[in-house]
Coordinates of C-alpha atoms in Angstrom, one line a residue:
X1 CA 0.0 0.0 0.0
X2 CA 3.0 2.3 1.3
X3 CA 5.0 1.7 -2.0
X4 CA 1.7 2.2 -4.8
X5 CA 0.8 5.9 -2.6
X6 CA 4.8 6.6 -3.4
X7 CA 4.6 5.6 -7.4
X8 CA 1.1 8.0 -7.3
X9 CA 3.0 10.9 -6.3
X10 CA 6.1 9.8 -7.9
X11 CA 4.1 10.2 -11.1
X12 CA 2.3 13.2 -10.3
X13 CA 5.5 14.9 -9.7
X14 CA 7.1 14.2 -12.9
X15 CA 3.5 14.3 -14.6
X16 CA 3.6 18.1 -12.6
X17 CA 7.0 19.2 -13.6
X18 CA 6.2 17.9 -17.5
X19 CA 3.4 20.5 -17.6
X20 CA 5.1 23.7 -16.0
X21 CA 7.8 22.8 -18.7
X22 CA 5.2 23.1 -21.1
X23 CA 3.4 25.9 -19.7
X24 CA 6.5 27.9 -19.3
X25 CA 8.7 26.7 -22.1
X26 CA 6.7 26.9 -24.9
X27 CA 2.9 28.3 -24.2
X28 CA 3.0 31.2 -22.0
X29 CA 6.0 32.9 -24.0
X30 CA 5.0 32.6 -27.4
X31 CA 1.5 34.3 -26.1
X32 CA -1.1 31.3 -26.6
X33 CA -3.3 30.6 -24.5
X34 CA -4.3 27.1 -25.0
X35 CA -7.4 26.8 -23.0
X36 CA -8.3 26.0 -19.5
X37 CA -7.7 27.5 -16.3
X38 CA -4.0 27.9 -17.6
X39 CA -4.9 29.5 -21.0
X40 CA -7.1 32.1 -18.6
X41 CA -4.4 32.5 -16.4
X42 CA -2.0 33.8 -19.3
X43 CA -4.6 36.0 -20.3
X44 CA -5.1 37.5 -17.4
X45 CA -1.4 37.7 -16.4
X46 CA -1.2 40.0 -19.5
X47 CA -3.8 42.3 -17.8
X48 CA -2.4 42.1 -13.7
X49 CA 0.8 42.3 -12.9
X50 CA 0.7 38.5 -11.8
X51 CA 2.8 35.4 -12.1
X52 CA 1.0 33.0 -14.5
X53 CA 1.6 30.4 -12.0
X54 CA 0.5 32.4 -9.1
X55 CA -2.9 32.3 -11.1
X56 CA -3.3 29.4 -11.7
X57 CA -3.2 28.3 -8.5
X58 CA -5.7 31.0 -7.3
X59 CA -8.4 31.0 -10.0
X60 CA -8.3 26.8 -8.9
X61 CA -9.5 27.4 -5.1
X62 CA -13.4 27.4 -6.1
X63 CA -13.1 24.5 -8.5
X64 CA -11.0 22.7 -5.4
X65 CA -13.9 23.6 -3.2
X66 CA -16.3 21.9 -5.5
X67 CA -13.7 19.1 -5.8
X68 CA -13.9 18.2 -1.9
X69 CA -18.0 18.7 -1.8
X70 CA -18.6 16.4 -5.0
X71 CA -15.6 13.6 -5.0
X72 CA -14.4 14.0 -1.4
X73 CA -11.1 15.1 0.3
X74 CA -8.8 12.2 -0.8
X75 CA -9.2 13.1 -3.9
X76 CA -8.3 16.4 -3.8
X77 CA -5.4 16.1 -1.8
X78 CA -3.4 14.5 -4.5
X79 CA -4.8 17.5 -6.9
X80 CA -3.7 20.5 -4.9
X81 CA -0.1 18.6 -4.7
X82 CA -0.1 18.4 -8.6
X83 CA -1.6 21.4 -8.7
X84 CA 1.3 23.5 -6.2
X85 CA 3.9 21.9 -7.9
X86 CA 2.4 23.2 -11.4
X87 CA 2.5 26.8 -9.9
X88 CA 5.5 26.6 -8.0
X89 CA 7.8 25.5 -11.1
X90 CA 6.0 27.2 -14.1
X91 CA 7.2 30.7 -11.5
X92 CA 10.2 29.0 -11.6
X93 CA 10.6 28.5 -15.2
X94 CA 9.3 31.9 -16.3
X95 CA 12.5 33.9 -16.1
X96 CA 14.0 31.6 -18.6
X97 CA 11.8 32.3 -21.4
X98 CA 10.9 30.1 -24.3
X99 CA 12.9 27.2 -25.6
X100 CA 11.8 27.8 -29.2
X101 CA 10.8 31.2 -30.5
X102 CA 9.3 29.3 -33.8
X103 CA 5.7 29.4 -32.4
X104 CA 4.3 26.3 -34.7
X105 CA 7.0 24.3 -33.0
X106 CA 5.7 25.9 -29.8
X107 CA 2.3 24.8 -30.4
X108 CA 3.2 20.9 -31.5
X109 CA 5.8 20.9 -28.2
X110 CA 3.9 22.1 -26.0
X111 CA 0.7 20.5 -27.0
X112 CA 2.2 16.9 -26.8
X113 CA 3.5 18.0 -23.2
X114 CA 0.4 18.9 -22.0
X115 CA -1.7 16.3 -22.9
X116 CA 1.3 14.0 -21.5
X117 CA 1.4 15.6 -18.2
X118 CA -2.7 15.6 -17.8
X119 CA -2.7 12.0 -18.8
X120 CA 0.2 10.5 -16.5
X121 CA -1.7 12.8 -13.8
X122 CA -5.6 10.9 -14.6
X123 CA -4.5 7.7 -15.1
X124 CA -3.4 7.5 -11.6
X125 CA -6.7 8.8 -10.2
X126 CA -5.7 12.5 -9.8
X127 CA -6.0 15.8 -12.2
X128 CA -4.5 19.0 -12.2
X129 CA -7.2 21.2 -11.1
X130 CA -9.2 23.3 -13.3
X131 CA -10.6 22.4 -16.1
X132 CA -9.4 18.4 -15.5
X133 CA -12.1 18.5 -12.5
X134 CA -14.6 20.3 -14.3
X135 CA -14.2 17.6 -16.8
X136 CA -14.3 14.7 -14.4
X137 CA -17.8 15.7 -13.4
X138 CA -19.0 16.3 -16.8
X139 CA -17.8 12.9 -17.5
X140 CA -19.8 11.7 -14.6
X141 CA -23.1 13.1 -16.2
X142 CA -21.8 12.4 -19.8
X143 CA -19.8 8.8 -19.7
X144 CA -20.2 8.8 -23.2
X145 CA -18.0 11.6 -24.3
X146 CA -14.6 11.1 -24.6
X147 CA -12.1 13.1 -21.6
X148 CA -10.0 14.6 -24.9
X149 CA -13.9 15.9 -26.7
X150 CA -14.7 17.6 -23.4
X151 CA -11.7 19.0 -23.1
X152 CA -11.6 20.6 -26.7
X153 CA -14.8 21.8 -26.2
X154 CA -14.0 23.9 -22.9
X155 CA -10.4 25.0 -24.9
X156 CA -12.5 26.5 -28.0
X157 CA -14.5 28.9 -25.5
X158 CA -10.7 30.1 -24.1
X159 CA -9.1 30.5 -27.6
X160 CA -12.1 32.3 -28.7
X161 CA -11.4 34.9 -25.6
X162 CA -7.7 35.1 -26.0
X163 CA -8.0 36.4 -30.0
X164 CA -9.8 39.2 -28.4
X165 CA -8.2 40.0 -25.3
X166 CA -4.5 39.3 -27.5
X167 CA -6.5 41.2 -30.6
X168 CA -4.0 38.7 -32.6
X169 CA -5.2 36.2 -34.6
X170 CA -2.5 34.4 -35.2
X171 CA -1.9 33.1 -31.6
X172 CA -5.6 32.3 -31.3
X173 CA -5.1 30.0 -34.3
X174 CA -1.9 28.6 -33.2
X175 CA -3.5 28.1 -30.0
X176 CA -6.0 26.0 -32.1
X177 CA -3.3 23.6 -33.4
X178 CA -2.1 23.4 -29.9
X179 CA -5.8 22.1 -28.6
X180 CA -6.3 19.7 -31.3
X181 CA -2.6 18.1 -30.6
X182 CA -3.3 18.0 -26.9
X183 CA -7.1 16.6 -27.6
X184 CA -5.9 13.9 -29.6
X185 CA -2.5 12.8 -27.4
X186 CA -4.7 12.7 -24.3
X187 CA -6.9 10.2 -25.7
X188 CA -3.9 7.9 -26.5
X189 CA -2.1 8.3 -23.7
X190 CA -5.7 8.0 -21.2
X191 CA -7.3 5.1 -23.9
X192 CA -4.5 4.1 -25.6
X193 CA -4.3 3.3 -29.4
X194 CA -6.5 0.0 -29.4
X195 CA -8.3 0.3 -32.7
X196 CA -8.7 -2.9 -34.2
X197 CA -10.4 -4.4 -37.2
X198 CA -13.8 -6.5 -36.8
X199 CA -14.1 -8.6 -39.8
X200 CA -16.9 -10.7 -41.2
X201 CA -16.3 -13.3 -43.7
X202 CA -18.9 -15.2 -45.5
X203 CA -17.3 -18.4 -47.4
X204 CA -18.1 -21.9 -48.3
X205 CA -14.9 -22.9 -46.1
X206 CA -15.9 -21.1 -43.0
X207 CA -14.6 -23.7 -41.0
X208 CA -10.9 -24.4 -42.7
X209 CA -10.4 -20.4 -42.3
X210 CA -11.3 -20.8 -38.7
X211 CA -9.1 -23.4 -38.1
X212 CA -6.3 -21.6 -40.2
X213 CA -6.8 -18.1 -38.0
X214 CA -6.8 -20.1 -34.6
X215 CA -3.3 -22.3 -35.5
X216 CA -1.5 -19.8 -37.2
X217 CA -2.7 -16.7 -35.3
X218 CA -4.2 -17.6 -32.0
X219 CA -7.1 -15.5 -32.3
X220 CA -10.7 -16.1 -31.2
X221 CA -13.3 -16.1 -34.3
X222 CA -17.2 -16.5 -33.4
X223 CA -19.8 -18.3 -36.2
X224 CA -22.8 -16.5 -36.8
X225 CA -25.5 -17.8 -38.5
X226 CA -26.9 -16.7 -41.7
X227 CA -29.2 -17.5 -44.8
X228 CA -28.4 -16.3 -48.1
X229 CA -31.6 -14.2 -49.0
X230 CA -31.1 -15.1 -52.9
X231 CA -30.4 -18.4 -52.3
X232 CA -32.4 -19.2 -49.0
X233 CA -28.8 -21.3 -48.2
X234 CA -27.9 -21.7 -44.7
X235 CA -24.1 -19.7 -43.9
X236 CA -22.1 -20.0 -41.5
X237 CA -20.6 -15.8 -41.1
X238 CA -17.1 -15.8 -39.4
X239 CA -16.8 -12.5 -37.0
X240 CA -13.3 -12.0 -35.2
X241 CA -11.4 -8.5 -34.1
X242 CA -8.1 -8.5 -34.4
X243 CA -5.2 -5.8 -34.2
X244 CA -4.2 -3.2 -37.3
X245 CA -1.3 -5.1 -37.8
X246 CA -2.7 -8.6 -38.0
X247 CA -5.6 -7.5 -40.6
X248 CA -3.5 -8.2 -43.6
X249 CA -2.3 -11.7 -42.2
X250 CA -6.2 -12.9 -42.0
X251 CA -7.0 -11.4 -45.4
X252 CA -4.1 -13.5 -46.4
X253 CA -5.7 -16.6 -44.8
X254 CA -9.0 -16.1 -46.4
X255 CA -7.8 -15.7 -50.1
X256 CA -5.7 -18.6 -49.4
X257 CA -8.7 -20.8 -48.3
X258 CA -11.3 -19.4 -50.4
X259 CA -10.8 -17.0 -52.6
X260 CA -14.1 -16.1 -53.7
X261 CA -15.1 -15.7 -49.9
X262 CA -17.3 -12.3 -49.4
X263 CA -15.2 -10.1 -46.4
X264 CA -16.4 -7.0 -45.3
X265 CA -13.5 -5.1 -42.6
X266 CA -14.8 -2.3 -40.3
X267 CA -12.4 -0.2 -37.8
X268 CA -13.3 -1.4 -34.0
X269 CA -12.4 1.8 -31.9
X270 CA -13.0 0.2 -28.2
X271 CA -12.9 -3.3 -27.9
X272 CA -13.4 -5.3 -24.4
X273 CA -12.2 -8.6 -23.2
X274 CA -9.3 -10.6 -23.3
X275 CA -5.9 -9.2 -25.5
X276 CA -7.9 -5.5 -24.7
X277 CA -9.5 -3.6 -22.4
X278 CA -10.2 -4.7 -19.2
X279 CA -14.1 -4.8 -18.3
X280 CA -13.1 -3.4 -15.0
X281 CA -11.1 -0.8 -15.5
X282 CA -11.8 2.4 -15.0
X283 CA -13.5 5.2 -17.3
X284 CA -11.1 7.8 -17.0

């Protein structure tokens, strides 16, 4: 128990540190504001004479209030650690400027970072205030929507405000490219990249291809039964998922066996059970 509460904040740390360096390095300096409680912390920062990190930390306290009335004090303790250390070393960091002054390379860095840093941080049950709780309770209302979606659709209302406080365009669009890189690494790094193939074949030889896909590539195929409605013909339909990469090796199998078989591939985006996702596992 000990050691798994030390990996947690072992991870949150680095998770922490990850996004000040991305806040700092690459976001705040090259004036985008990406969205957030972050993105409305540079903005405001541009108004007050007030350390982005500073703000961050203080337009949080009502959304950490919320956070200990709706999902309880545990849970926010391990937020307002990831979320000091975000403020304490994005201060730090400030002085030092930007890394890169090319602000399209700004936008790709610091996107990835982000979306890094948030993910690491959810994945082991804690967020990094702002907008990540706001989003945990939409989720709770709306476990359909994906944690990246929500997020993109808060960051558009940010970006939107930036381009006027900023009156530059060009940042707000950058800004753009930096939310649609972060929405899109989040939901690897929280879901990973498990999009499979499911693929149903309809062939005189079902059961030779079955037997071929279990020998040769270990993989669990279901029959389905079918009638041909031109022919009135009893079929036996194979169904199986199966990973990217091992499409074209069961495409190979079919032509092999039957050549004239009827396969129809669709892209799988979740899949559940054994070799992917676990039933129990939690909806981040």
């Amino acid at each position: 128990m000990k050691t798994s509460i030390i990996k947690k904040y072992a991870i949150i740390t680095i998770a922490a540190v990850i996004n000040s360096v991305a806040i700092s390095s690459f976001i705040d300096p090259n004036n985008m504001a990406p969205g957030g409680v972050s993105g409305i912390a540079i903005i405001i920062s541009r108004v007050l004479p007030i350390e982005t990190g500073t703000l961050i930390f203080m337009l949080n306290v009502p959304i950490l209030l919320l956070a200990i009335y709706k999902f309880g004090l545990n849970f926010t303790v391990s937020t307002i650690y990831a979320l000091a250390i975000i403020s304490v070393v994005t201060n730090i960091l400030a002085p030092l400027g930007a890394v890169t002054d090319d602000i399209l390379l700004a936008a790709l860095s610091g996107g990835v970072l982000y979306a890094v840093s948030i993910g690491m941080i959810m994945r082991v049950g804690a967020t990094t205030g702002g907008m990540d709780i706001i989003v945990k309770f939409l989720r709770l209302k709306l476990p359909h929507l994906k944690t990246g979606a929500l997020f993109f659709i808060t960051d558009v209302i940010v970006i939107t405000l930036s381009a006027i406080v900023f009156r530059n365009i060009d940042s707000a669009l950058y800004a753009g490219i930096l939310v649609v890189v972060n929405s899109v690494m989040l939901d690897i790094v929280l879901y990973g990249k498990d999009e499979a193939k499911l693929l149903y074949i309809i062939s005189d030889k079902p059961t030779a291809i079955a037997d071929k896909m279990l020998k040769d590539l270990d993989i669990g195929v279901t029959y389905l039964e079918g009638h041909g409605a031109f022919s009135g013909n009893p079929k036996r339909v194979l169904m199986c998922a199966v990973k990217k990469h091992t499409s074209p090796r069961v495409e190979a199998i079919v032509k092999e066996e039957d050549s004239e078989a009827f396969m129809i591939i669709t892209s799988a985006t979740e899949i559940f059970g054994e070799g992917y996702k676990s039933y129990f596992s939690e909806r981040i």
